[in-house]
Short mmCIF file of C-alpha atoms in Angstrom, two decimals:
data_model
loop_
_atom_site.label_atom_id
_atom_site.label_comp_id
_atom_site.label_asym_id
_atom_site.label_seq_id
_atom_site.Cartn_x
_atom_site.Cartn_y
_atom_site.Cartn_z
CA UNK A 15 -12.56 -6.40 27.14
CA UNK A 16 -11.36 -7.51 23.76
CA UNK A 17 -14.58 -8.94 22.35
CA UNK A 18 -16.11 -5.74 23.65
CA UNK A 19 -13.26 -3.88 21.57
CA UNK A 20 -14.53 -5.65 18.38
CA UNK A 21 -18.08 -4.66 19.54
CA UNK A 22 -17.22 -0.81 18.92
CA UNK A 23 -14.50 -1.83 16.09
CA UNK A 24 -17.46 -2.96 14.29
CA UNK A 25 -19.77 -0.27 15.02
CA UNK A 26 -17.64 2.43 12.84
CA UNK A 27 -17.90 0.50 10.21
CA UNK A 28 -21.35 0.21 9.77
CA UNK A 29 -21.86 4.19 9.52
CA UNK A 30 -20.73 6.56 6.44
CA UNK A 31 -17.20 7.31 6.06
CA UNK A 32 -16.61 10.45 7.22
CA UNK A 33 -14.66 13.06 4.73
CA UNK A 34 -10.52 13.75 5.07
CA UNK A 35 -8.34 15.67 2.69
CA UNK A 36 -4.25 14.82 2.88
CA UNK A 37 -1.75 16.62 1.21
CA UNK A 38 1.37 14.07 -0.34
CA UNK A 39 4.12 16.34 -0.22
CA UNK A 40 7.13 15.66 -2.75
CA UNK A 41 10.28 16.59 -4.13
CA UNK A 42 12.42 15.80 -6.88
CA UNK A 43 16.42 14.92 -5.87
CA UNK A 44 18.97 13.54 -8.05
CA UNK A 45 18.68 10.03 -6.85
CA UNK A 46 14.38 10.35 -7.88
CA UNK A 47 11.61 11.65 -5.94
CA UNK A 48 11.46 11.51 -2.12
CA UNK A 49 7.87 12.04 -0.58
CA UNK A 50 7.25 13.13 2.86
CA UNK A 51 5.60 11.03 6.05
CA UNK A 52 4.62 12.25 9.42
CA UNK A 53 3.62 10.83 12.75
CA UNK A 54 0.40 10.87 14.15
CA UNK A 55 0.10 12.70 17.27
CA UNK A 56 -1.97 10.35 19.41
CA UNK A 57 0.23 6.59 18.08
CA UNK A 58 3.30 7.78 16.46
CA UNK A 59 2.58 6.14 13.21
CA UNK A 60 3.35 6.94 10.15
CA UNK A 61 1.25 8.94 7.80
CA UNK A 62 0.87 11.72 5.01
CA UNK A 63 -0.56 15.01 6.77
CA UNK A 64 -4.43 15.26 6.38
CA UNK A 65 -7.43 16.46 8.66
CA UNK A 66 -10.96 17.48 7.96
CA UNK A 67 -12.85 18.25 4.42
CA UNK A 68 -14.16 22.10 5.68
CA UNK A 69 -17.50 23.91 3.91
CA UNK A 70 -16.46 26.62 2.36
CA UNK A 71 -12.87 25.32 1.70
CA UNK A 72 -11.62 23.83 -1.74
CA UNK A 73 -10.42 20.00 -1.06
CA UNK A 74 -7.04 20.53 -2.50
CA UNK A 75 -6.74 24.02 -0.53
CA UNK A 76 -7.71 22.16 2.73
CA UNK A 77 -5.06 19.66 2.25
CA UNK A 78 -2.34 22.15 1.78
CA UNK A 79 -3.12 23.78 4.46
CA UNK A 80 -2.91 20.46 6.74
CA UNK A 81 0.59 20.50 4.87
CA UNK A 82 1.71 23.42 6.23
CA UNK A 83 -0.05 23.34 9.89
CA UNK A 84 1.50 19.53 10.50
CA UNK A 85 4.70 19.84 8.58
CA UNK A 86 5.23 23.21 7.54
CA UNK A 87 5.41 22.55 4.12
CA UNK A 88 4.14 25.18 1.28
CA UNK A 89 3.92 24.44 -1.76
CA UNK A 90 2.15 24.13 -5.29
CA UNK A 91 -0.60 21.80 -5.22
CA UNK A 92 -2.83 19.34 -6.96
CA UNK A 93 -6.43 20.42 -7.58
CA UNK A 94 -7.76 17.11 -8.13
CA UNK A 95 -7.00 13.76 -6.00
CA UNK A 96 -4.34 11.47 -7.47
CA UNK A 97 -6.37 8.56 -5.21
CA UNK A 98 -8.02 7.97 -2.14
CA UNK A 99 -7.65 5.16 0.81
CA UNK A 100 -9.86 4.65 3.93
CA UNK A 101 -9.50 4.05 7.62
CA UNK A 102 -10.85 4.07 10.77
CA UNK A 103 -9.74 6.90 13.24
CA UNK A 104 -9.79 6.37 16.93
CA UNK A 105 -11.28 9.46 18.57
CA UNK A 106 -11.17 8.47 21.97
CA UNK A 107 -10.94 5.44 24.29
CA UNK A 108 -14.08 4.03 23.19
CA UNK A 109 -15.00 5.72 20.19
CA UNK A 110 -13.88 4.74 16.56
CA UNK A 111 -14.90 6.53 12.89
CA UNK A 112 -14.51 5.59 9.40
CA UNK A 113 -12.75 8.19 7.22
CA UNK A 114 -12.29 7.97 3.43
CA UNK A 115 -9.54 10.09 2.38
CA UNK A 116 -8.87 11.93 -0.71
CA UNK A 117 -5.10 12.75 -1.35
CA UNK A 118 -3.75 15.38 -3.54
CA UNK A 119 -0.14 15.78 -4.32
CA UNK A 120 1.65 18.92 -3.20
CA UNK A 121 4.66 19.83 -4.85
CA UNK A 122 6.97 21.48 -1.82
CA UNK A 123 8.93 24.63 -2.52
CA UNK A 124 9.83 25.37 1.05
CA UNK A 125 9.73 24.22 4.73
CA UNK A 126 9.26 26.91 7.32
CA UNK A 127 11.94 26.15 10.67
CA UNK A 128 9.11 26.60 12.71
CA UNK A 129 5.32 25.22 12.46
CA UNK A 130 1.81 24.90 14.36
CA UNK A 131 2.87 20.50 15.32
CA UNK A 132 6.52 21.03 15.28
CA UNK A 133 7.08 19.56 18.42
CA UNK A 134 4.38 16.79 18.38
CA UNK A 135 5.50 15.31 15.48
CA UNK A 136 8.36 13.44 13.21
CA UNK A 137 9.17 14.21 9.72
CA UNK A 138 10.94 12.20 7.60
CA UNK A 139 11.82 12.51 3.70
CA UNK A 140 12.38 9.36 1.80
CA UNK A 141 11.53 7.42 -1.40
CA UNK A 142 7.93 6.21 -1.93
CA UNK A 143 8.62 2.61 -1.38
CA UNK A 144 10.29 3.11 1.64
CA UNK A 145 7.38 5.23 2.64
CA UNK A 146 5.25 2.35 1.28
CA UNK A 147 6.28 0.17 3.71
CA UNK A 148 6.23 2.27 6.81
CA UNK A 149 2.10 3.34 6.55
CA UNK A 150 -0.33 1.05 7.92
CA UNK A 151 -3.20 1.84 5.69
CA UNK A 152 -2.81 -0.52 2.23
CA UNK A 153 -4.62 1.49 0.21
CA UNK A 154 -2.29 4.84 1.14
CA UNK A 155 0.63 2.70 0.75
CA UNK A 156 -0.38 1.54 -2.53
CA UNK A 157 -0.81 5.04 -3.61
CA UNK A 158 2.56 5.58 -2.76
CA UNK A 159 4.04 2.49 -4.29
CA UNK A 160 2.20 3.81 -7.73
CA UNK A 161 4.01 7.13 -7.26
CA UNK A 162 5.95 6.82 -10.97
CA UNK A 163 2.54 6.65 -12.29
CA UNK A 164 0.73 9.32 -10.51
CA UNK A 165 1.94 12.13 -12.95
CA UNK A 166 3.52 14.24 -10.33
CA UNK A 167 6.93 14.22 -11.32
#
C-alpha cells in the first residue's frame, strides 16, 4: 500500500496546479502584530483560511469571503497578493491535487460570535513566527515569517 500511495502522490504532481485564494487575517496589538491560523476540517492542521479562485469573483474578494465563512472574520482587504505557496490537497482516499495559492492580507475589524465552520474548526491568534512554525507548507510559513516586510502593518 505505501508504494502504491507514492504512485497517486506522484500523479498530482504531474498535472496543473489548480487555483486557491486565502485570506491572512491580522491585527495590530501593543506587543506587534498577531495573524490568525485555522484548522483544516478533514486533518486538523494548521492553516490560513482559503478555498477556490470563483469566475466571476475578484481574487482578493474570494479570499475575504473564505475569511469570513471559515473564521468569521470581516475586514479590509488586500487587492493584490502579498505572495503565494503551493500544495497538494487530498480530496479523498485516493485522490490528491496540486493547488497554488495566492494570499492576500486582510486587515480584521471584527469577528462575528457565530460563523458558517464555527464548530469544525480552531482559531487561534498569535505572532507570525509562532504561526510560522505551526503550518506545514514552507512556502506559507515563509510568507509569514516575512510578515515585517509584507507592508501590512
Amino acid at each position: 500500500m505505501r508504494g502504491s500511495f507514492r504512485v497517486l502522490h506522484a500523479v498530482a504532481h504531474m498535472n496543473p496546479p489548480l487555483k486557491q485564494v486565502a485570506a491572512l487575517p491580522f491585527v495590530e496589538t501593543s506587543s506587534g502584530p498577531l495573524v490568525l491560523l485555522i484548522t483544516t476540517r478533514g486533518m486538523g492542521r494548521w492553516t490560513i483560511p482559503k478555498g477556490w479562485a470563483k469566475p466571476g469573483l475578484e481574487d482578493a474578494e474570494m479570499a475575504a469571503r473564505e475569511a469570513f465563512e471559515e473564521a468569521g472574520i470581516a475586514g479590509d482587504i488586500r487587492p493584490r497578493p502579498v505572495g503565494s505557496y503551493d500544495y497538494t490537497k487530498r480530496l479523498h482516499l485516493f485522490s490528491w491535487v496540486r493547488c497554488s495559492v495566492d494570499v492576500f492580507g486582510l486587515r480584521a475589524r471584527c469577528q462575528e460570535l457565530d460563523w458558517a465552520e464555527k464548530q469544525s474548526r480552531k482559531l487561534r491568534w498569535i505572532s507570525p513566527d509562532k504561526a510560522a512554525s505551526m503550518v506545514r507548507e514552507r512556502q506559507l510559513a515563509m510568507i509569514l515569517r516575512d510578515f515585517p516586510k509584507l507592508g501590512l502593518v
